[in-house]
CSV table of C-alpha atoms in Angstrom, one decimal:
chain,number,residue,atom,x,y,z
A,96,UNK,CA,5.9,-67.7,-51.0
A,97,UNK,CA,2.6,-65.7,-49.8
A,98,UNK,CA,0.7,-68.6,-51.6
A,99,UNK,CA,2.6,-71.2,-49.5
A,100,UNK,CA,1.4,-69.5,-46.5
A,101,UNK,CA,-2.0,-69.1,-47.5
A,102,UNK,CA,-2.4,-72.3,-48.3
A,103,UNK,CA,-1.1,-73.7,-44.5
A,104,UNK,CA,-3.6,-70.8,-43.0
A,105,UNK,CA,-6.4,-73.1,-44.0
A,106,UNK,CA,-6.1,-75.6,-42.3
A,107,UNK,CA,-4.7,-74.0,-38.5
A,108,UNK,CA,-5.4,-71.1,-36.6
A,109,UNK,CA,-2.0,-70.3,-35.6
A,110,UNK,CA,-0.4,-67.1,-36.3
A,111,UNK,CA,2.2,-68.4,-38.9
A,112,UNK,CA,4.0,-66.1,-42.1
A,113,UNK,CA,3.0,-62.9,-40.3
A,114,UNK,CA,5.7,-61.0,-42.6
A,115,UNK,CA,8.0,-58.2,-41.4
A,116,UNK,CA,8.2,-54.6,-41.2
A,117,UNK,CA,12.1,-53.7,-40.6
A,118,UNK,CA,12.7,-54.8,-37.2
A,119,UNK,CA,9.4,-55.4,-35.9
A,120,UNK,CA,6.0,-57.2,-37.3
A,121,UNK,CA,3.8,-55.3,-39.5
A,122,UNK,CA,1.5,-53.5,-38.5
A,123,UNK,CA,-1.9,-55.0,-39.5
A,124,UNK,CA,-0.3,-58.2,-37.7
A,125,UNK,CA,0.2,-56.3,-34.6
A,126,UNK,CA,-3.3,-55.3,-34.2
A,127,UNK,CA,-4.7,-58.6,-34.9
A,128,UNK,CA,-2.7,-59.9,-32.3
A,129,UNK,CA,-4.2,-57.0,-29.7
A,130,UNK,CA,-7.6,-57.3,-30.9
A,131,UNK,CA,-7.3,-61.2,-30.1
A,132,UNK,CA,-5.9,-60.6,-27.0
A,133,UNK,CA,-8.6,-58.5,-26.0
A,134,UNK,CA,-11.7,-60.6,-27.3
A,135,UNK,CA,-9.5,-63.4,-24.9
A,136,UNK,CA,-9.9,-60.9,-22.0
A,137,UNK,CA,-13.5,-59.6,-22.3
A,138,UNK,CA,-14.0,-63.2,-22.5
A,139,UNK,CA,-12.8,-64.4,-19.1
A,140,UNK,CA,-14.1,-61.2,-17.6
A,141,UNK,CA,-17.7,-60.5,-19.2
A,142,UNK,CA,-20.4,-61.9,-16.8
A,143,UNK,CA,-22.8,-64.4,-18.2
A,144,UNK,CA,-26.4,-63.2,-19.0
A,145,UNK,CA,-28.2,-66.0,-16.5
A,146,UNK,CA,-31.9,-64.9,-18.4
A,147,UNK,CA,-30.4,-65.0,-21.9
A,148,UNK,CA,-28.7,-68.5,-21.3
A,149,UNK,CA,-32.3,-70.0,-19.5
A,150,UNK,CA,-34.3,-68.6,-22.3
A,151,UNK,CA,-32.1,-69.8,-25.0
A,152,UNK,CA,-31.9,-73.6,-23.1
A,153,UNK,CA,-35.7,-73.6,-21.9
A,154,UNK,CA,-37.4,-74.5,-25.6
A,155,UNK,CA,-35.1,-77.4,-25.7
A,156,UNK,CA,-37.9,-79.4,-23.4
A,157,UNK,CA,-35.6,-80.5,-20.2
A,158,UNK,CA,-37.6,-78.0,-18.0
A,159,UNK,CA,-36.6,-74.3,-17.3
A,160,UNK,CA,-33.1,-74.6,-15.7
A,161,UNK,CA,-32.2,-74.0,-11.7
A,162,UNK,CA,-29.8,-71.6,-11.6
A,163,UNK,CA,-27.0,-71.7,-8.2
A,164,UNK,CA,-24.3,-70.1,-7.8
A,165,UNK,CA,-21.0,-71.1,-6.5
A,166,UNK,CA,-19.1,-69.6,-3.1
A,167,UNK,CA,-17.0,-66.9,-5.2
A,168,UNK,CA,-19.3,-63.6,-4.7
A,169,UNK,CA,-18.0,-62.0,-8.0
A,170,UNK,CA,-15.7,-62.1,-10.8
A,171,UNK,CA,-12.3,-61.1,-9.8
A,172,UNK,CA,-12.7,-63.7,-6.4
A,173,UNK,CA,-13.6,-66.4,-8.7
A,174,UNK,CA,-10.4,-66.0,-10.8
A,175,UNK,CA,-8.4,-65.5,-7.6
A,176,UNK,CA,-9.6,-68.4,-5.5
A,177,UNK,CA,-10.0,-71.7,-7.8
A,178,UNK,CA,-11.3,-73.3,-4.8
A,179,UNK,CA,-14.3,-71.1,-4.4
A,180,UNK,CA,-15.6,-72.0,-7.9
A,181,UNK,CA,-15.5,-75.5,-6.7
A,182,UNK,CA,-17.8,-75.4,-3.8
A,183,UNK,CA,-21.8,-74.4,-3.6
A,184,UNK,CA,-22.6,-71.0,-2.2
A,185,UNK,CA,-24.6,-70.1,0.5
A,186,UNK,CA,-27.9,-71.3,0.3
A,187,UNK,CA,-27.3,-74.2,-2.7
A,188,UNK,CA,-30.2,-75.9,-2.8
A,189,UNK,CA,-31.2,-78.4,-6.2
A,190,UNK,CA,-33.9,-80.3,-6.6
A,191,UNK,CA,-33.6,-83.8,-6.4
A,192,UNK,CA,-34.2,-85.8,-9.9
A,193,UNK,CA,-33.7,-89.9,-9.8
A,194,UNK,CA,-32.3,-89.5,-13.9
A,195,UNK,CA,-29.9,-91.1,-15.3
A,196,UNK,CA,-28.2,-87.6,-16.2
A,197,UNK,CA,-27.6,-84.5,-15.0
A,198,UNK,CA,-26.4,-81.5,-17.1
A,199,UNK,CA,-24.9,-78.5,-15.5
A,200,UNK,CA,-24.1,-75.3,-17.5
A,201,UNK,CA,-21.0,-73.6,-16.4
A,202,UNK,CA,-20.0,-70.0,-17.3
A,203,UNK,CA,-15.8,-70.9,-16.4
A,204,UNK,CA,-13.3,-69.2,-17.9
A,205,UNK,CA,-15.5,-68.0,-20.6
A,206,UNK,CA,-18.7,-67.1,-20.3
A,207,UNK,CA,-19.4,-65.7,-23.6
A,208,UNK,CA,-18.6,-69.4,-24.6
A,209,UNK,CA,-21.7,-70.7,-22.5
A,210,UNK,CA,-24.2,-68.3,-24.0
A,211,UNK,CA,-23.0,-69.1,-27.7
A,212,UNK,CA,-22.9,-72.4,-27.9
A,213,UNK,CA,-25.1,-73.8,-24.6
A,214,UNK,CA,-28.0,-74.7,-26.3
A,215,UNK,CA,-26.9,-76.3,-29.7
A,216,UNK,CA,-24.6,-78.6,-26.8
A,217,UNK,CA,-27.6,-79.4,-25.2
A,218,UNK,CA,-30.1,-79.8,-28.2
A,219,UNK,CA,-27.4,-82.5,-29.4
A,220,UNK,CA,-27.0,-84.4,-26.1
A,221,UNK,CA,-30.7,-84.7,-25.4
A,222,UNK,CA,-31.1,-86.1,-29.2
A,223,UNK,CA,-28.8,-88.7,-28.8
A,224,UNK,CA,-29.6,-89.4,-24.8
A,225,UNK,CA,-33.8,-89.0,-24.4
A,226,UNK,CA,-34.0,-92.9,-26.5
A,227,UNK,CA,-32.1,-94.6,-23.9
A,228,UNK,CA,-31.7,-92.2,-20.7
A,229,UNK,CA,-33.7,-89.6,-18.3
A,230,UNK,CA,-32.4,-86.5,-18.4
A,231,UNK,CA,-32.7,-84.1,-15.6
A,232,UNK,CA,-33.7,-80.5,-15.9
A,233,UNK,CA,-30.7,-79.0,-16.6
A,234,UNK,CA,-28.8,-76.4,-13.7
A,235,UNK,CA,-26.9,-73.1,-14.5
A,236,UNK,CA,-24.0,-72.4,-12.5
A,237,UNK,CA,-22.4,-69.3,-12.4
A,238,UNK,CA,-18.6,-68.4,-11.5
A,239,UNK,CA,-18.4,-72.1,-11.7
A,240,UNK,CA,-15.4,-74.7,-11.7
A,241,UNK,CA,-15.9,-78.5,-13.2
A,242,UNK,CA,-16.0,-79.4,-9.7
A,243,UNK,CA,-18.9,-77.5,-8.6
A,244,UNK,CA,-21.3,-80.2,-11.1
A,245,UNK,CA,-19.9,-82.7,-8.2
A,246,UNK,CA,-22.5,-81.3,-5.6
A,247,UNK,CA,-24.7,-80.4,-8.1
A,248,UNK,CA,-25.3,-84.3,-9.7
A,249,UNK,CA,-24.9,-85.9,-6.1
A,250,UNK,CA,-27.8,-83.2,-4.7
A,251,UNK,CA,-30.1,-84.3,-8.0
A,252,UNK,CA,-28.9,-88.0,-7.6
A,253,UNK,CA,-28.2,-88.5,-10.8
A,254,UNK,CA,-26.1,-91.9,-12.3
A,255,UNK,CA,-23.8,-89.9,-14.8
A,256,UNK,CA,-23.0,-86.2,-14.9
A,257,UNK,CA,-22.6,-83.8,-18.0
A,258,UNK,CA,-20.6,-80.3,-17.2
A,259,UNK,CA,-20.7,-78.2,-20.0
A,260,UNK,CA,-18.4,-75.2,-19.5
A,261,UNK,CA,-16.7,-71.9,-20.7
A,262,UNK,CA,-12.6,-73.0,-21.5
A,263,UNK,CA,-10.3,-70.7,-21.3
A,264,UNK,CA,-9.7,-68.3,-24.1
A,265,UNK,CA,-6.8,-68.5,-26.3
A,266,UNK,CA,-5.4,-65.7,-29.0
A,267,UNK,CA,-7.0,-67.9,-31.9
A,268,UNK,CA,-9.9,-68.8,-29.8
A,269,UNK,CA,-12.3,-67.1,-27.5
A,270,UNK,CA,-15.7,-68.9,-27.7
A,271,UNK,CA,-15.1,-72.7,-27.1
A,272,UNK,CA,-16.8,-74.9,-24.6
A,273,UNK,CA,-15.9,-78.0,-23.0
A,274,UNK,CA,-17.9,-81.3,-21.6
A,275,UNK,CA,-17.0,-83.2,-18.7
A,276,UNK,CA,-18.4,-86.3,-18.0
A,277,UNK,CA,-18.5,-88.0,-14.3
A,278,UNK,CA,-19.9,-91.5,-13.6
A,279,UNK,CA,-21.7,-91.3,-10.1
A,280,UNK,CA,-20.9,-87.8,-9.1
A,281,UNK,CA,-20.3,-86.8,-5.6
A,282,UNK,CA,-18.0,-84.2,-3.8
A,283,UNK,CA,-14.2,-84.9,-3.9
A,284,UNK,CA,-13.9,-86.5,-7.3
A,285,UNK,CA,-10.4,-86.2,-8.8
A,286,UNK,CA,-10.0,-85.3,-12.2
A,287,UNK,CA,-9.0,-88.6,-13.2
A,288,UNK,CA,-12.3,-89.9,-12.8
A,289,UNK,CA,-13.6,-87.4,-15.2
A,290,UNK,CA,-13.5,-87.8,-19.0
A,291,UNK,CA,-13.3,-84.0,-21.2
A,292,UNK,CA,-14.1,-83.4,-24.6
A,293,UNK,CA,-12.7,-79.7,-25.5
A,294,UNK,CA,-12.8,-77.4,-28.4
A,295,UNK,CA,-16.3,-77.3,-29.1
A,296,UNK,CA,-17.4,-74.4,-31.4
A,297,UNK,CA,-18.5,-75.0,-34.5
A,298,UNK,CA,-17.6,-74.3,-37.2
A,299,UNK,CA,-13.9,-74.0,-36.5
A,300,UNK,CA,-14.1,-76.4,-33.5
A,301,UNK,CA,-15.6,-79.5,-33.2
A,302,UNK,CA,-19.3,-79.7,-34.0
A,303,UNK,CA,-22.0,-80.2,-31.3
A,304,UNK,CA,-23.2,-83.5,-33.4
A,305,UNK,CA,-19.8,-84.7,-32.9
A,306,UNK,CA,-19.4,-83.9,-29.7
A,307,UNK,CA,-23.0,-85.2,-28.6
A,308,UNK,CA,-21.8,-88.9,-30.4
A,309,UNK,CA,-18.8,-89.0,-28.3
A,310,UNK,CA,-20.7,-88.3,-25.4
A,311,UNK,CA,-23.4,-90.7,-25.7
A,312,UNK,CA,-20.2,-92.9,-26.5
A,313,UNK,CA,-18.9,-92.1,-22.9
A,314,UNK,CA,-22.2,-92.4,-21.4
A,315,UNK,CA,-22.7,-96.1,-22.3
A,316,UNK,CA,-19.2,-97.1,-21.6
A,317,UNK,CA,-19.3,-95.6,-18.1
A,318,UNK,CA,-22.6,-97.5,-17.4
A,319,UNK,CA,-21.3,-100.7,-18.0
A,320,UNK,CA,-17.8,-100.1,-16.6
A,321,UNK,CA,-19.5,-98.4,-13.2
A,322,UNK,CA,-16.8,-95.4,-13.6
A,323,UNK,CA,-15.7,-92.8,-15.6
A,324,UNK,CA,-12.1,-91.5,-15.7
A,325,UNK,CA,-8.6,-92.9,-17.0
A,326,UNK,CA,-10.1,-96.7,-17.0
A,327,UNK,CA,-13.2,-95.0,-19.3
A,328,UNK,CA,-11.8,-94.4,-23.6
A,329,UNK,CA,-14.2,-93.0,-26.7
A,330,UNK,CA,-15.6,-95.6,-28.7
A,331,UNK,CA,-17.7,-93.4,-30.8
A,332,UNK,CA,-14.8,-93.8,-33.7
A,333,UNK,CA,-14.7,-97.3,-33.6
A,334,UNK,CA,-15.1,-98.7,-36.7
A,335,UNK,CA,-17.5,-101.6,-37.9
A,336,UNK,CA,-17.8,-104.0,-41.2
């Protein structure tokens, strides 16, 4: 039976055949479950490194990044008012860029997410992007929500937005990032006029290749459709003879 198990463990992260111990789990299984929920909770809670995350991003040649901040003035506020990591803090100020896109970094849910995989998400993007688009120097934003990128592309003036952002942490995962992609940003966008591509974190997760395809993908399709959102599907797996 334990060779069953381990055979279904490769291919899902789920806790699954964790044994018993009389009544209760054993014990091994009872501090991986703790030790997962804690790497969630430092996760949400560990502030992002702003100079680690610009000098990782800064060598990718998009400029060195802005960095704004959003109206929640520190952690806990930011997890206890949503709506504050939506709107621009006092003094938000971006320069304007005329590109085609806009990339905003956003620490989210998990922070620790952002400064892992950031730049590969980035180095990706701009190698399938820079042939056909401008890209604009990309902006950090801290105690951010998705919604936040909506002042940030409409202050830069860019035609398509790219949010990469922190997701919330599961048990089996801690460290994946999210992109969310909005045709013709501006402030009050609905989510439905957003397309997301989640669980990006190589190598259990999707790969930043992959992700960077689909993106480029959604890019093109939002161009010629003039918006992004429910009306806007992948075409990157399409297949051709």
């Amino acid at each position: 039976m334990s060779d069953l198990w381990d055979m279904l463990r490769e291919n899902t992260a789920a806790r699954i055949g964790l044994g018993r111990a009389g009544d209760s789990l054993p014990t091994a299984r009872v501090l991986e479950f703790a030790a997962a929920h804690a790497a969630a909770r430092d996760a949400v809670h560990h502030p992002l490194d702003v100079g680690a995350l610009v000098a990782s991003v800064e060598p990718i040649g998009l400029g060195t990044p802005e960095v704004v901040a959003s109206r929640a003035a520190d952690r806990s506020e930011y997890l206890r008012r949503p709506d504050f990591g939506r709107t621009p803090g006092e003094g938000f100020s971006v320069a304007q860029a005329d590109a085609d896109i806009g990339i905003v970094l956003a620490d989210g849910l998990s922070p620790i997410a952002l400064t892992e995989h950031a730049a590969g998400v980035v180095a990706a993007i701009k190698d399938v992007l820079t042939p056909t688009y401008s890209i604009a120097t990309p902006v950090i934003a801290t105690q951010a929500r998705v919604a936040l990128g909506d002042h940030i592309g409409a202050a830069q003036k860019v035609g398509t937005l790219i949010v990469v952002i922190g997701e919330r942490p599961g048990l089996s995962v801690a460290d994946s990032v999210g992109i969310y992609l909005t045709h013709l940003p501006r402030p009050g966008r609905a989510d439905s006029e957003r397309n997301c591509i989640s669980n990006i974190h190589p190598p259990g997760g999707q790969s930043y290749v992959g992700a960077a395809r689909v993106v480029a993908a959604l890019v093109e399709g939002a161009r010629a459709l003039g918006r992004s959102g429910v009306d806007l599907k992948d075409t990157s797996r399409t297949l051709t003879t």
